[in-house]
């Protein structure tokens, strides 16, 4: 999707993804390690915004945009909202 849609935080790729797979944006989780990823999730109206501290991040700013923050990617396996 990156080649034909504007870059994040614009939501074109997210919208196309949802259409292609017949998903409502509220059904989709966005996982990212940067503030631009969380802005992308908000503009896209994603149902769940997950920040991971694997990149160069500002935790304080991410906390304002993310629903949850994990120190490492493996923590996603134990997220009860993703895997009830």
mmCIF file of C-alpha atoms in Angstrom:
data_model
loop_
_atom_site.group_PDB
_atom_site.id
_atom_site.type_symbol
_atom_site.label_atom_id
_atom_site.label_comp_id
_atom_site.label_asym_id
_atom_site.label_seq_id
_atom_site.Cartn_x
_atom_site.Cartn_y
_atom_site.Cartn_z
ATOM 1 C CA UNK A 1 0.000 0.000 0.000
ATOM 2 C CA UNK A 2 2.919 2.396 0.616
ATOM 3 C CA UNK A 3 3.578 2.955 -3.081
ATOM 4 C CA UNK A 4 0.150 4.272 -4.048
ATOM 5 C CA UNK A 5 -1.155 6.049 -0.930
ATOM 6 C CA UNK A 6 0.058 9.178 0.839
ATOM 7 C CA UNK A 7 2.362 8.561 3.777
ATOM 8 C CA UNK A 8 1.268 8.408 7.396
ATOM 9 C CA UNK A 9 -0.434 10.044 9.159
ATOM 10 C CA UNK A 10 -2.803 10.269 6.171
ATOM 11 C CA UNK A 11 -5.324 7.447 6.351
ATOM 12 C CA UNK A 12 -5.598 6.371 2.698
ATOM 13 C CA UNK A 13 -3.800 3.044 3.109
ATOM 14 C CA UNK A 14 -5.817 2.194 6.222
ATOM 15 C CA UNK A 15 -9.102 2.972 4.489
ATOM 16 C CA UNK A 16 -8.111 0.844 1.488
ATOM 17 C CA UNK A 17 -7.110 -2.022 3.807
ATOM 18 C CA UNK A 18 -10.479 -1.918 5.574
ATOM 19 C CA UNK A 19 -12.382 -1.844 2.288
ATOM 20 C CA UNK A 20 -10.367 -4.697 0.805
ATOM 21 C CA UNK A 21 -10.992 -6.980 3.772
ATOM 22 C CA UNK A 22 -14.510 -5.795 4.584
ATOM 23 C CA UNK A 23 -13.585 -4.415 7.990
ATOM 24 C CA UNK A 24 -15.002 -1.526 9.927
ATOM 25 C CA UNK A 25 -12.151 0.729 11.147
ATOM 26 C CA UNK A 26 -13.343 0.155 14.719
ATOM 27 C CA UNK A 27 -12.479 -3.540 14.274
ATOM 28 C CA UNK A 28 -8.826 -2.837 13.432
ATOM 29 C CA UNK A 29 -5.877 -2.407 15.784
ATOM 30 C CA UNK A 30 -2.889 -0.313 14.798
ATOM 31 C CA UNK A 31 0.468 -1.160 16.348
ATOM 32 C CA UNK A 32 3.289 1.329 16.094
ATOM 33 C CA UNK A 33 6.447 2.570 17.729
ATOM 34 C CA UNK A 34 6.250 6.246 16.843
ATOM 35 C CA UNK A 35 3.970 9.199 17.407
ATOM 36 C CA UNK A 36 3.169 9.340 13.677
ATOM 37 C CA UNK A 37 1.768 5.792 13.953
ATOM 38 C CA UNK A 38 -0.636 6.848 16.696
ATOM 39 C CA UNK A 39 -1.660 9.952 14.735
ATOM 40 C CA UNK A 40 -2.278 7.639 11.761
ATOM 41 C CA UNK A 41 -4.459 5.391 13.942
ATOM 42 C CA UNK A 42 -6.466 8.360 15.221
ATOM 43 C CA UNK A 43 -7.020 9.842 11.743
ATOM 44 C CA UNK A 44 -7.985 6.384 10.490
ATOM 45 C CA UNK A 45 -10.424 5.912 13.376
ATOM 46 C CA UNK A 46 -8.815 2.599 14.308
ATOM 47 C CA UNK A 47 -10.566 0.771 17.110
ATOM 48 C CA UNK A 48 -7.433 0.122 19.157
ATOM 49 C CA UNK A 49 -4.136 2.023 19.259
ATOM 50 C CA UNK A 50 -1.131 0.110 20.572
ATOM 51 C CA UNK A 51 2.262 1.737 21.057
ATOM 52 C CA UNK A 52 5.385 -0.331 21.566
ATOM 53 C CA UNK A 53 8.587 1.149 22.934
ATOM 54 C CA UNK A 54 10.822 -0.453 20.302
ATOM 55 C CA UNK A 55 11.733 2.706 18.409
ATOM 56 C CA UNK A 56 12.889 6.175 19.367
ATOM 57 C CA UNK A 57 9.852 7.294 21.331
ATOM 58 C CA UNK A 58 8.602 9.911 23.676
ATOM 59 C CA UNK A 59 6.511 7.916 26.158
ATOM 60 C CA UNK A 60 4.734 10.974 27.519
ATOM 61 C CA UNK A 61 3.474 12.015 24.069
ATOM 62 C CA UNK A 62 2.589 8.427 23.119
ATOM 63 C CA UNK A 63 0.511 8.009 26.287
ATOM 64 C CA UNK A 64 -1.764 10.807 25.119
ATOM 65 C CA UNK A 65 -2.456 9.072 21.783
ATOM 66 C CA UNK A 66 -2.281 5.317 22.480
ATOM 67 C CA UNK A 67 -4.823 3.119 24.225
ATOM 68 C CA UNK A 68 -2.010 1.005 25.648
ATOM 69 C CA UNK A 69 1.809 1.040 25.650
ATOM 70 C CA UNK A 70 4.000 -2.052 25.786
ATOM 71 C CA UNK A 71 7.728 -2.170 26.392
ATOM 72 C CA UNK A 72 8.262 -4.929 23.862
ATOM 73 C CA UNK A 73 6.416 -6.392 20.910
ATOM 74 C CA UNK A 74 6.013 -9.810 22.538
ATOM 75 C CA UNK A 75 3.624 -8.271 25.057
ATOM 76 C CA UNK A 76 0.982 -8.192 22.325
ATOM 77 C CA UNK A 77 0.557 -11.943 22.814
ATOM 78 C CA UNK A 78 -0.895 -11.293 26.261
ATOM 79 C CA UNK A 79 -3.199 -8.420 25.316
ATOM 80 C CA UNK A 80 -6.682 -9.560 26.338
ATOM 81 C CA UNK A 81 -8.389 -7.080 24.033
ATOM 82 C CA UNK A 82 -6.603 -8.583 21.017
ATOM 83 C CA UNK A 83 -6.839 -12.159 22.260
ATOM 84 C CA UNK A 84 -9.811 -12.521 24.634
#
